[in-house]
Coordinates of C-alpha atoms in Angstrom, one line a residue:
Chain A
X1 CA 45.3 -13.1 -58.8
X2 CA 44.8 -10.8 -55.9
X3 CA 47.9 -10.5 -53.8
X4 CA 47.8 -11.6 -50.2
X5 CA 48.6 -8.4 -48.3
X6 CA 48.4 -9.4 -44.7
X7 CA 48.4 -12.7 -42.9
X8 CA 48.0 -13.7 -39.2
X9 CA 49.8 -16.4 -37.4
X10 CA 47.8 -17.4 -34.3
X11 CA 48.9 -19.8 -31.5
X12 CA 47.6 -20.7 -28.1
X13 CA 43.9 -20.7 -29.0
X14 CA 44.0 -23.7 -26.6
X15 CA 46.0 -22.7 -23.6
X16 CA 47.6 -26.1 -23.0
X17 CA 48.9 -26.5 -26.6
X18 CA 52.3 -24.9 -26.0
X19 CA 54.0 -25.5 -29.4
X20 CA 51.9 -22.9 -31.2
X21 CA 51.7 -20.6 -28.1
X22 CA 55.5 -20.5 -27.8
X23 CA 56.1 -20.2 -31.5
X24 CA 53.8 -17.2 -31.7
X25 CA 55.6 -15.6 -28.8
X26 CA 58.9 -16.2 -30.5
X27 CA 57.6 -14.7 -33.8
X28 CA 56.3 -11.7 -31.8
X29 CA 59.7 -11.2 -30.3
X30 CA 61.5 -11.6 -33.6
X31 CA 59.1 -10.3 -36.2
X32 CA 61.7 -10.4 -39.0
X33 CA 61.4 -14.2 -38.9
X34 CA 57.9 -14.1 -40.4
X35 CA 58.4 -11.0 -42.5
X36 CA 58.4 -11.4 -46.3
X37 CA 58.7 -8.8 -49.0
X38 CA 55.3 -9.3 -50.5
X39 CA 53.0 -9.4 -47.4
X40 CA 52.8 -8.2 -43.8
X41 CA 52.4 -10.7 -41.0
X42 CA 50.9 -10.2 -37.5
X43 CA 51.0 -12.6 -34.6
X44 CA 48.3 -13.2 -32.1
X45 CA 48.3 -15.2 -28.9
X46 CA 44.8 -16.7 -28.8
X47 CA 43.9 -17.4 -25.2
X48 CA 46.4 -15.8 -22.8
X49 CA 44.3 -16.6 -19.7
X50 CA 44.0 -20.3 -20.6
X51 CA 47.8 -20.3 -21.3
X52 CA 48.5 -18.8 -17.9
X53 CA 46.3 -21.4 -16.3
X54 CA 47.7 -24.2 -18.5
X55 CA 44.2 -25.3 -19.5
X56 CA 42.6 -25.7 -22.9
X57 CA 40.1 -23.0 -22.0
X58 CA 38.7 -21.1 -19.0
X59 CA 34.9 -21.2 -19.6
X60 CA 34.4 -22.7 -23.1
X61 CA 36.5 -24.0 -26.0
X62 CA 37.6 -20.8 -27.8
X63 CA 37.8 -22.6 -31.1
X64 CA 34.0 -23.1 -30.9
X65 CA 33.2 -19.5 -30.3
X66 CA 33.5 -17.9 -33.7
X67 CA 30.0 -18.6 -35.1
X68 CA 28.7 -15.2 -36.5
X69 CA 25.5 -15.3 -34.5
X70 CA 27.4 -16.0 -31.3
X71 CA 29.9 -13.2 -31.9
X72 CA 26.8 -10.9 -32.3
X73 CA 25.0 -12.2 -29.2
X74 CA 25.6 -9.9 -26.2
X75 CA 24.2 -12.5 -23.9
X76 CA 27.3 -14.6 -24.3
X77 CA 29.8 -13.2 -21.8
X78 CA 32.1 -16.1 -20.9
X79 CA 35.9 -15.4 -21.1
X80 CA 36.3 -17.1 -24.4
X81 CA 33.1 -15.6 -25.9
X82 CA 34.5 -12.1 -25.1
X83 CA 37.9 -13.1 -26.3
X84 CA 36.4 -14.3 -29.6
X85 CA 34.8 -10.9 -30.1
X86 CA 38.2 -9.2 -29.4
X87 CA 39.9 -11.4 -31.9
X88 CA 37.1 -10.8 -34.5
X89 CA 37.6 -7.0 -34.0
X90 CA 41.3 -7.4 -34.6
X91 CA 41.6 -9.6 -37.6
X92 CA 38.1 -10.4 -38.7
X93 CA 36.4 -8.8 -41.8
X94 CA 36.0 -5.1 -41.1
X95 CA 38.3 -5.4 -38.1
X96 CA 41.3 -3.2 -37.1
X97 CA 43.8 -5.2 -39.2
X98 CA 41.8 -7.6 -41.3
X99 CA 43.9 -10.4 -42.8
X100 CA 43.7 -12.1 -46.1
X101 CA 45.1 -15.4 -44.8
X102 CA 45.1 -17.0 -41.4
X103 CA 47.3 -19.7 -40.0
X104 CA 46.2 -21.3 -36.7
X105 CA 48.7 -23.4 -34.7
X106 CA 47.5 -26.4 -32.7
X107 CA 49.0 -29.5 -31.2
X108 CA 47.6 -32.9 -30.3
X109 CA 48.4 -36.0 -28.3
X110 CA 47.6 -38.0 -31.5
X111 CA 50.3 -39.1 -33.9
X112 CA 49.3 -36.5 -36.5
X113 CA 52.8 -35.5 -37.7
X114 CA 52.5 -32.1 -39.3
X115 CA 48.9 -31.9 -40.4
X116 CA 47.4 -29.1 -42.5
X117 CA 43.7 -28.7 -41.9
X118 CA 41.8 -27.2 -44.8
X119 CA 38.2 -26.1 -44.6
X120 CA 37.8 -25.1 -48.2
X121 CA 39.1 -26.1 -51.6
X122 CA 40.5 -22.8 -52.5
X123 CA 43.2 -23.4 -55.2
X124 CA 45.8 -21.2 -53.4
X125 CA 45.4 -23.2 -50.2
X126 CA 45.6 -26.5 -52.1
X127 CA 48.7 -25.3 -53.9
X128 CA 50.3 -24.3 -50.6
X129 CA 49.4 -27.7 -49.1
X130 CA 50.9 -29.4 -52.2
X131 CA 54.1 -27.4 -51.8
X132 CA 54.5 -28.3 -48.1
X133 CA 53.6 -31.9 -48.7
X134 CA 56.4 -32.1 -51.3
X135 CA 59.0 -30.7 -48.9
X136 CA 58.2 -32.2 -45.5
X137 CA 57.7 -35.9 -45.4
X138 CA 55.5 -35.7 -42.2
X139 CA 53.0 -33.4 -43.8
X140 CA 49.5 -34.7 -44.2
X141 CA 46.5 -32.8 -45.5
X142 CA 43.2 -33.2 -43.7
X143 CA 40.1 -31.8 -45.4
X144 CA 37.6 -30.9 -42.7
X145 CA 34.9 -29.8 -45.1
X146 CA 31.4 -30.9 -43.8
X147 CA 32.8 -31.6 -40.3
X148 CA 30.8 -28.6 -39.0
X149 CA 34.1 -27.0 -37.7
X150 CA 34.1 -24.5 -40.6
X151 CA 31.4 -22.3 -39.0
X152 CA 32.6 -22.0 -35.3
X153 CA 36.4 -22.2 -35.4
X154 CA 38.9 -19.3 -35.7
X155 CA 39.7 -20.2 -39.2
X156 CA 36.0 -19.5 -40.2
X157 CA 36.9 -15.8 -39.9
X158 CA 39.0 -15.9 -43.1
X159 CA 38.2 -17.5 -46.5
X160 CA 41.9 -18.3 -46.9
X161 CA 42.9 -20.2 -43.8
X162 CA 44.5 -23.3 -42.5
X163 CA 45.2 -24.9 -39.1
X164 CA 48.4 -26.7 -38.5
X165 CA 48.0 -29.6 -36.1
X166 CA 51.2 -31.2 -34.8
X167 CA 51.8 -34.2 -32.7
X168 CA 52.2 -36.4 -30.8
X169 CA 52.9 -33.9 -28.0
X170 CA 51.4 -34.0 -24.5
X171 CA 49.4 -31.0 -23.3
X172 CA 51.4 -28.5 -21.3
X173 CA 54.7 -29.7 -22.8
X174 CA 57.2 -28.5 -25.4
X175 CA 59.0 -31.2 -27.5
X176 CA 61.9 -29.4 -29.2
X177 CA 61.9 -31.6 -32.3
X178 CA 58.2 -30.8 -32.9
X179 CA 58.7 -27.2 -32.1
X180 CA 61.5 -27.0 -34.7
X181 CA 59.6 -29.0 -37.3
X182 CA 56.6 -26.8 -37.0
X183 CA 58.7 -23.6 -37.3
X184 CA 60.4 -25.0 -40.4
X185 CA 57.0 -25.8 -41.9
X186 CA 55.8 -22.3 -41.3
X187 CA 58.9 -20.9 -42.9
X188 CA 58.3 -23.1 -46.0
X189 CA 54.7 -21.9 -46.0
X190 CA 55.6 -18.2 -45.8
X191 CA 58.2 -18.6 -48.6
X192 CA 55.8 -20.5 -50.8
X193 CA 53.2 -17.8 -50.2
X194 CA 55.7 -15.1 -51.0
X195 CA 56.5 -16.9 -54.2
X196 CA 52.9 -17.3 -55.3
X197 CA 52.3 -13.7 -54.3
X198 CA 54.8 -12.7 -56.8
X199 CA 52.9 -14.4 -59.5
X200 CA 54.9 -17.7 -59.7
X201 CA 52.3 -20.4 -60.1
X202 CA 53.0 -24.0 -61.0
X203 CA 52.6 -24.3 -64.8
X204 CA 50.4 -27.4 -64.8
X205 CA 47.8 -29.2 -62.7
X206 CA 49.1 -30.9 -59.6
X207 CA 47.8 -33.8 -57.6
X208 CA 47.4 -33.7 -53.8
X209 CA 46.7 -36.6 -51.5
X210 CA 44.4 -35.6 -48.7
X211 CA 42.1 -37.1 -46.1
X212 CA 38.4 -36.1 -46.1
X213 CA 36.4 -36.0 -42.9
X214 CA 33.7 -38.8 -42.8
X215 CA 32.6 -38.9 -39.2
X216 CA 33.7 -39.4 -35.6
X217 CA 33.6 -42.5 -33.3
X218 CA 33.2 -42.2 -29.6
X219 CA 34.6 -44.5 -26.9
X220 CA 32.2 -47.3 -25.7
X221 CA 30.6 -45.9 -22.6
X222 CA 28.2 -47.1 -19.9
X223 CA 24.9 -45.5 -19.1
X224 CA 26.7 -42.9 -16.8
X225 CA 28.9 -41.9 -19.7
X226 CA 32.1 -43.6 -18.3
X227 CA 34.4 -45.0 -20.9
X228 CA 34.5 -48.8 -21.0
X229 CA 37.4 -49.3 -23.4
X230 CA 40.7 -47.8 -24.7
X231 CA 42.0 -47.3 -28.2
X232 CA 43.3 -50.8 -29.2
X233 CA 47.1 -51.1 -29.1
X234 CA 47.1 -52.1 -32.8
X235 CA 45.4 -48.8 -33.6
X236 CA 47.3 -46.5 -31.2
X237 CA 49.5 -44.0 -33.0
X238 CA 48.4 -45.3 -36.5
X239 CA 46.9 -42.1 -37.6
X240 CA 46.5 -41.9 -41.4
X241 CA 47.1 -45.7 -41.7
X242 CA 44.3 -47.8 -43.3
X243 CA 41.7 -49.3 -41.0
X244 CA 40.1 -52.3 -42.6
X245 CA 36.6 -53.7 -41.7
X246 CA 37.0 -56.2 -38.9
X247 CA 40.3 -54.6 -37.5
X248 CA 40.6 -53.9 -33.8
X249 CA 39.3 -50.5 -32.8
X250 CA 39.0 -50.6 -29.0
X251 CA 40.2 -52.8 -26.1
X252 CA 37.9 -53.1 -23.1
X253 CA 39.3 -52.9 -19.6
X254 CA 38.6 -56.6 -19.4
X255 CA 40.9 -57.2 -22.4
X256 CA 38.3 -57.8 -25.1
X257 CA 38.9 -56.4 -28.6
X258 CA 36.1 -54.4 -30.2
X259 CA 36.3 -54.5 -34.0
X260 CA 35.6 -51.9 -36.6
X261 CA 32.2 -52.7 -38.1
X262 CA 32.3 -50.4 -41.1
X263 CA 32.1 -51.8 -44.6
X264 CA 34.9 -49.8 -46.2
X265 CA 38.6 -49.2 -45.5
X266 CA 39.0 -45.8 -43.8
X267 CA 41.8 -43.7 -42.4
X268 CA 41.5 -42.8 -38.8
X269 CA 43.0 -39.5 -37.5
X270 CA 43.1 -37.7 -34.1
X271 CA 43.3 -41.2 -32.5
X272 CA 43.4 -40.8 -28.7
X273 CA 43.5 -36.9 -28.7
X274 CA 43.3 -36.0 -25.0
X275 CA 40.9 -33.0 -25.4
X276 CA 38.4 -35.1 -27.4
X277 CA 37.4 -37.5 -24.6
X278 CA 35.1 -34.8 -23.2
X279 CA 33.7 -34.2 -26.6
X280 CA 32.8 -37.8 -27.2
X281 CA 35.4 -38.4 -29.8
X282 CA 37.9 -41.3 -29.8
X283 CA 39.0 -40.7 -33.4
X284 CA 37.8 -39.3 -36.7
X285 CA 37.4 -41.4 -39.8
X286 CA 38.5 -40.0 -43.1
X287 CA 38.6 -41.1 -46.7
X288 CA 41.8 -40.9 -48.6
X289 CA 41.5 -38.9 -51.7
X290 CA 43.6 -37.5 -54.6
X291 CA 42.6 -34.0 -55.6
X292 CA 43.6 -32.4 -58.9
X293 CA 44.7 -28.8 -58.3
X294 CA 44.2 -26.6 -61.3
X295 CA 47.3 -25.1 -62.8
X296 CA 48.1 -21.5 -63.7
X297 CA 45.3 -20.7 -66.1
X298 CA 42.5 -22.0 -63.9
X299 CA 43.9 -20.5 -60.8
X300 CA 44.0 -17.0 -62.3
X301 CA 40.3 -17.3 -62.9
X302 CA 39.3 -18.8 -59.6
X303 CA 41.2 -16.8 -57.1
Chain B
X1 CA 59.2 -62.3 9.3
X2 CA 56.0 -60.5 10.1
X3 CA 53.4 -61.4 7.5
X4 CA 51.9 -58.6 5.4
X5 CA 48.2 -58.8 6.3
X6 CA 46.7 -56.0 4.3
X7 CA 47.8 -53.9 1.4
X8 CA 46.3 -50.9 -0.4
X9 CA 46.5 -50.1 -4.1
X10 CA 45.9 -46.4 -4.7
X11 CA 45.4 -44.7 -8.0
X12 CA 44.3 -41.2 -9.1
X13 CA 46.1 -39.3 -6.4
X14 CA 46.6 -37.0 -9.4
X15 CA 43.3 -36.6 -11.3
X16 CA 44.8 -36.4 -14.8
X17 CA 46.9 -39.6 -14.4
X18 CA 44.3 -42.0 -15.8
X19 CA 46.3 -45.2 -16.0
X20 CA 46.3 -45.7 -12.2
X21 CA 42.8 -44.2 -11.7
X22 CA 41.2 -46.6 -14.2
X23 CA 43.2 -49.6 -13.0
X24 CA 42.1 -49.0 -9.4
X25 CA 38.5 -48.7 -10.6
X26 CA 38.9 -52.0 -12.5
X27 CA 40.3 -53.6 -9.4
X28 CA 37.4 -52.2 -7.3
X29 CA 35.0 -53.8 -9.8
X30 CA 36.8 -57.1 -9.9
X31 CA 38.4 -57.5 -6.4
X32 CA 39.3 -61.1 -7.1
X33 CA 42.0 -59.8 -9.4
X34 CA 44.1 -58.5 -6.6
X35 CA 43.1 -61.1 -4.0
X36 CA 45.8 -63.5 -2.8
X37 CA 45.6 -66.2 -0.2
X38 CA 48.0 -64.6 2.3
X39 CA 46.8 -61.0 2.4
X40 CA 43.8 -58.8 1.9
X41 CA 43.9 -55.9 -0.6
X42 CA 41.9 -52.7 -0.6
X43 CA 41.7 -50.2 -3.4
X44 CA 41.4 -46.4 -3.1
X45 CA 40.7 -43.7 -5.7
X46 CA 42.9 -40.9 -4.5
X47 CA 41.4 -37.7 -5.8
X48 CA 37.8 -38.2 -7.2
X49 CA 37.1 -34.5 -7.6
X50 CA 40.3 -33.9 -9.6
X51 CA 39.6 -37.0 -11.7
X52 CA 36.2 -35.7 -12.5
X53 CA 37.7 -32.3 -13.4
X54 CA 40.6 -34.0 -15.3
X55 CA 43.1 -32.0 -13.4
X56 CA 46.1 -32.9 -11.4
X57 CA 44.5 -31.3 -8.3
X58 CA 41.7 -28.9 -7.3
X59 CA 43.5 -26.7 -4.8
X60 CA 46.9 -28.2 -4.1
X61 CA 48.9 -31.3 -5.1
X62 CA 47.4 -34.1 -3.0
X63 CA 50.7 -35.9 -3.0
X64 CA 52.3 -33.0 -1.0
X65 CA 49.6 -33.0 1.7
X66 CA 50.6 -36.0 3.9
X67 CA 53.1 -34.3 6.2
X68 CA 52.1 -35.2 9.7
X69 CA 51.9 -31.7 11.0
X70 CA 49.8 -30.7 8.0
X71 CA 47.4 -33.6 8.6
X72 CA 47.0 -32.3 12.2
X73 CA 46.6 -28.7 11.3
X74 CA 42.9 -27.7 11.3
X75 CA 43.7 -24.4 9.5
X76 CA 44.4 -26.3 6.3
X77 CA 41.0 -26.8 4.7
X78 CA 41.6 -27.0 1.0
X79 CA 40.0 -29.9 -0.9
X80 CA 43.2 -31.9 -1.0
X81 CA 44.1 -31.1 2.6
X82 CA 40.7 -32.5 3.7
X83 CA 41.1 -35.5 1.3
X84 CA 44.5 -36.3 2.8
X85 CA 43.0 -36.4 6.2
X86 CA 40.2 -38.7 5.0
X87 CA 42.8 -41.0 3.4
X88 CA 44.9 -41.0 6.6
X89 CA 41.8 -42.0 8.6
X90 CA 41.2 -44.9 6.2
X91 CA 44.6 -46.5 5.7
X92 CA 47.0 -44.6 7.9
X93 CA 48.4 -45.9 11.2
X94 CA 45.5 -46.1 13.7
X95 CA 43.0 -45.7 10.8
X96 CA 39.9 -47.7 10.0
X97 CA 41.8 -50.3 7.9
X98 CA 45.5 -49.6 8.4
X99 CA 47.7 -51.3 5.8
X100 CA 51.1 -52.9 6.0
X101 CA 52.1 -52.1 2.5
X102 CA 51.0 -49.4 0.1
X103 CA 51.2 -49.2 -3.7
X104 CA 50.6 -45.8 -5.3
X105 CA 50.0 -45.7 -9.1
X106 CA 51.1 -42.7 -11.1
X107 CA 51.8 -41.9 -14.7
X108 CA 54.1 -39.4 -16.4
X109 CA 54.7 -37.8 -19.8
X110 CA 58.4 -38.7 -19.4
X111 CA 59.8 -41.9 -20.8
X112 CA 60.0 -43.6 -17.4
X113 CA 58.9 -47.1 -18.6
X114 CA 57.7 -49.0 -15.5
X115 CA 59.5 -47.2 -12.6
X116 CA 59.3 -48.4 -9.0
X117 CA 59.9 -45.5 -6.6
X118 CA 61.3 -46.6 -3.3
X119 CA 61.6 -44.2 -0.4
X120 CA 63.4 -46.6 2.0
X121 CA 65.8 -49.5 1.8
X122 CA 63.6 -52.0 3.5
X123 CA 64.8 -55.5 2.4
X124 CA 61.3 -56.7 1.6
X125 CA 60.8 -53.7 -0.8
X126 CA 64.2 -54.2 -2.3
X127 CA 63.5 -57.9 -2.9
X128 CA 60.2 -57.1 -4.5
X129 CA 61.9 -54.6 -6.7
X130 CA 64.5 -57.2 -7.7
X131 CA 61.8 -59.7 -8.5
X132 CA 60.0 -57.3 -10.7
X133 CA 63.2 -56.1 -12.4
X134 CA 64.0 -59.7 -13.3
X135 CA 60.6 -60.3 -14.9
X136 CA 59.8 -57.0 -16.7
X137 CA 62.5 -55.5 -18.9
X138 CA 61.0 -52.0 -18.7
X139 CA 61.2 -52.0 -14.9
X140 CA 63.6 -49.4 -13.4
X141 CA 64.1 -48.7 -9.7
X142 CA 64.3 -45.1 -8.5
X143 CA 65.5 -44.5 -4.9
X144 CA 64.0 -41.2 -3.9
X145 CA 65.7 -41.3 -0.5
X146 CA 66.7 -37.7 0.5
X147 CA 64.5 -36.1 -2.2
X148 CA 62.2 -34.7 0.5
X149 CA 59.3 -36.6 -1.0
X150 CA 59.4 -39.2 1.8
X151 CA 57.7 -36.8 4.3
X152 CA 54.8 -35.3 2.4
X153 CA 53.7 -38.0 -0.1
X154 CA 51.0 -40.6 0.3
X155 CA 53.7 -43.3 0.6
X156 CA 55.0 -41.6 3.7
X157 CA 51.9 -43.0 5.5
X158 CA 53.3 -46.6 5.4
X159 CA 56.8 -47.9 6.2
X160 CA 56.4 -50.4 3.4
X161 CA 55.4 -48.5 0.3
X162 CA 56.3 -47.9 -3.3
X163 CA 55.0 -45.8 -6.1
X164 CA 54.7 -47.1 -9.6
X165 CA 55.3 -44.4 -12.2
X166 CA 54.6 -45.4 -15.8
X167 CA 55.2 -43.5 -19.0
X168 CA 55.3 -41.9 -21.5
X169 CA 51.6 -41.2 -21.4
X170 CA 49.9 -37.8 -21.8
X171 CA 47.7 -36.5 -19.0
X172 CA 44.1 -37.3 -19.4
X173 CA 44.8 -40.2 -21.8
X174 CA 44.7 -44.0 -21.6
X175 CA 47.3 -45.9 -23.6
X176 CA 46.2 -49.5 -23.7
X177 CA 49.7 -51.0 -23.9
X178 CA 50.8 -49.0 -20.8
X179 CA 47.6 -49.9 -19.0
X180 CA 48.2 -53.6 -19.6
X181 CA 51.9 -53.5 -18.8
X182 CA 51.1 -51.7 -15.5
X183 CA 48.4 -54.3 -14.6
X184 CA 50.8 -57.1 -15.4
X185 CA 53.4 -55.6 -13.2
X186 CA 51.0 -55.3 -10.3
X187 CA 50.0 -59.0 -10.7
X188 CA 53.7 -59.9 -10.6
X189 CA 54.1 -57.8 -7.5
X190 CA 51.1 -59.3 -5.7
X191 CA 52.3 -62.8 -6.6
X192 CA 55.8 -62.1 -5.3
X193 CA 54.4 -60.6 -2.1
X194 CA 52.2 -63.7 -1.6
X195 CA 55.2 -65.9 -2.2
X196 CA 57.4 -64.0 0.3
X197 CA 54.5 -63.9 2.7
X198 CA 54.5 -67.6 2.8
X199 CA 58.1 -67.6 3.9
X200 CA 59.8 -68.1 0.5
X201 CA 62.8 -65.8 0.6
X202 CA 65.6 -66.0 -2.0
X203 CA 68.4 -68.1 -0.4
X204 CA 71.3 -65.8 -1.0
X205 CA 72.1 -62.1 -1.5
X206 CA 70.9 -60.4 -4.6
X207 CA 72.1 -57.4 -6.5
X208 CA 69.7 -54.6 -7.6
X209 CA 70.4 -51.8 -10.0
X210 CA 68.8 -48.6 -8.9
X211 CA 69.0 -44.9 -9.5
X212 CA 69.5 -42.6 -6.5
X213 CA 68.1 -39.1 -6.4
X214 CA 70.8 -36.4 -6.6
X215 CA 68.9 -33.2 -7.4
X216 CA 66.7 -31.4 -9.8
X217 CA 67.4 -29.0 -12.7
X218 CA 64.9 -26.3 -13.7
X219 CA 64.4 -24.9 -17.2
X220 CA 66.3 -21.7 -18.0
X221 CA 63.9 -18.9 -17.2
X222 CA 63.8 -15.1 -17.6
X223 CA 63.3 -12.6 -14.7
X224 CA 59.5 -13.1 -15.0
X225 CA 59.8 -16.8 -14.7
X226 CA 59.0 -17.6 -18.3
X227 CA 61.0 -20.6 -19.7
X228 CA 63.6 -19.7 -22.3
X229 CA 64.5 -23.2 -23.5
X230 CA 63.2 -26.7 -24.1
X231 CA 64.7 -30.1 -23.3
X232 CA 67.3 -30.7 -26.0
X233 CA 66.2 -33.2 -28.7
X234 CA 69.2 -35.3 -27.9
X235 CA 68.0 -35.6 -24.3
X236 CA 64.3 -36.0 -24.9
X237 CA 62.9 -39.4 -23.9
X238 CA 66.4 -40.6 -22.8
X239 CA 65.4 -41.2 -19.2
X240 CA 67.8 -43.6 -17.4
X241 CA 70.5 -43.1 -20.1
X242 CA 73.9 -41.6 -19.1
X243 CA 74.3 -37.9 -19.4
X244 CA 77.9 -36.9 -19.7
X245 CA 79.5 -33.6 -18.8
X246 CA 79.3 -31.3 -21.8
X247 CA 76.3 -33.1 -23.4
X248 CA 73.3 -31.1 -24.5
X249 CA 70.7 -30.4 -21.9
X250 CA 68.4 -27.6 -23.3
X251 CA 67.7 -25.9 -26.6
X252 CA 66.8 -22.3 -26.5
X253 CA 63.9 -21.0 -28.6
X254 CA 66.6 -19.3 -30.7
X255 CA 68.2 -22.7 -31.4
X256 CA 71.2 -22.6 -29.1
X257 CA 72.2 -25.7 -27.1
X258 CA 72.8 -25.4 -23.4
X259 CA 75.2 -28.1 -22.1
X260 CA 75.3 -30.0 -18.9
X261 CA 77.9 -28.4 -16.7
X262 CA 78.3 -31.1 -14.1
X263 CA 81.5 -32.9 -13.5
X264 CA 80.3 -36.5 -13.4
X265 CA 78.1 -38.7 -15.6
X266 CA 74.6 -38.8 -14.2
X267 CA 71.3 -40.5 -15.2
X268 CA 68.4 -38.0 -15.8
X269 CA 64.8 -39.1 -15.1
X270 CA 61.4 -37.4 -15.3
X271 CA 62.7 -35.6 -18.3
X272 CA 60.0 -33.2 -19.5
X273 CA 57.3 -34.3 -17.1
X274 CA 54.3 -32.0 -17.8
X275 CA 53.4 -31.5 -14.2
X276 CA 56.9 -30.4 -13.2
X277 CA 57.1 -27.2 -15.2
X278 CA 55.1 -25.4 -12.5
X279 CA 57.3 -27.0 -9.9
X280 CA 60.5 -25.6 -11.5
X281 CA 61.8 -29.1 -12.5
X282 CA 62.9 -30.0 -16.0
X283 CA 64.4 -33.3 -14.9
X284 CA 65.9 -35.0 -11.9
X285 CA 69.4 -36.2 -11.9
X286 CA 70.3 -39.6 -10.4
X287 CA 73.3 -41.7 -9.7
X288 CA 73.3 -45.3 -10.9
X289 CA 74.0 -47.7 -8.1
X290 CA 74.1 -51.4 -7.5
X291 CA 72.7 -52.4 -4.1
X292 CA 73.3 -55.7 -2.4
X293 CA 70.1 -57.0 -0.9
X294 CA 70.6 -59.3 2.1
X295 CA 69.5 -63.0 1.7
X296 CA 67.2 -65.1 3.9
X297 CA 69.2 -64.9 7.2
X298 CA 69.6 -61.2 7.3
X299 CA 66.1 -60.5 6.1
X300 CA 64.5 -62.5 8.9
X301 CA 66.3 -60.3 11.4
X302 CA 65.7 -57.0 9.7
X303 CA 62.0 -57.2 8.9

């Protein structure tokens, strides 16, 4: 396979998600921590102005600014639109220091544990996800394929990419336990990448449990757009747990339960993420899947 | 005693503390919920512009704008300074509908349970706090006397006042269980007030456990003001638990513990509250106290 020569670790694409922003600043201060023999690593603080303001963004969500036609559109001149172009010129294809693999660090108020978000089924990324799942009990793998996010997010810049989404952690807060768990996960990831880079592939096929995006559900709202209900207490914090037809989804302010009307059992994630209220998302629904990752022979062909 | 004739329930003084903001909007929609036979109740949404922007404040923390000389200073014309004057003209002394008792609803990212904040030792407020403590196991009483907050906060407008501070809940998020617990607490409070209003005082003295403000501790910072450490995992979420000399307080980004250097056991609160990073506060220290609340005879004299 082609060796991964340079990777990027990005944090603070959202300025109020401090876990990634502070981890990236730590790695920038101590570059030996992310150095491995077989590849170079660079760090990038995504949205410094939003971090200083302790806001998700200044003008527009930076992680929606990487669509190619937007990057090439000179009429888009908001802070994040400019910043997306800067980032593209640094680590994008044809940029100053293009990278082969990109890790984007995020945090969420939802109980997402240590979630790996994969936008493609590249065998290397699936193998990395399997290696991390085997070593960290809180790791979950969310396949965001067909969610639309694979065309406008930072990770769309690089064919080998993943986002790490950790929680629950409030915006503008550091939780040491989550900071340390995320750092440990990154070290495991870098070690695994180094290992694979040196030609060590698992001999046979492996199985990977993952959760495939199905769709989003918004809060019940009135005609003015004001929410009329909250996540039901029986659903709160139960990310990646099965939600059966007829189970409680929301609780109105008057105390009435609103039930899930779907016909199949699904697996909600990003339940009650703070930043998604304004995006009209109370939770995502996913399908639990088991993927078969090809072993050594197939991988050598497909990478 | 003098009967309490009119009370105010205020929420959303901070625009990203949704529990109180949505509860007050519910009470405004269903005024019968907070109606009792012996007193009138009004509701007030503290900072509508900040709520719409989902920020703590627009120009300045509204709950620091109620100092009398600031209210009278025409040079102060920020959004919150104007809004403080409007609120003063509604429910302050000499206002349109002055109130005898004020309840101010807040939420926090710290594990504060259902905290009652008392700024004075008025026997009626202590009795109410004791009644609520007896009925809700998560209730804690924080005496903020001498914290400085009794001169600039909304509750300084009214000699009988308390803030209710609930958590942990992220900013810009509703947690149904906390919403319902806060609403239940308010109903207990209104019922107890109605009861006392009708002359039913506890016959004898009562004891009340409370936590008296001692001081604040900031995060370790470098010369540029950047934080260098996080709340230690062994302290995180342990609000109202004893902190002994030599126990871990912070964890640096390099993984070193910083220990509590004080000489006495104290009780930290507001541990890792998101809004306090910018105020230079990692936690407050309190002393655990047992107060004796005077019974019927003394109360009748002192109210």
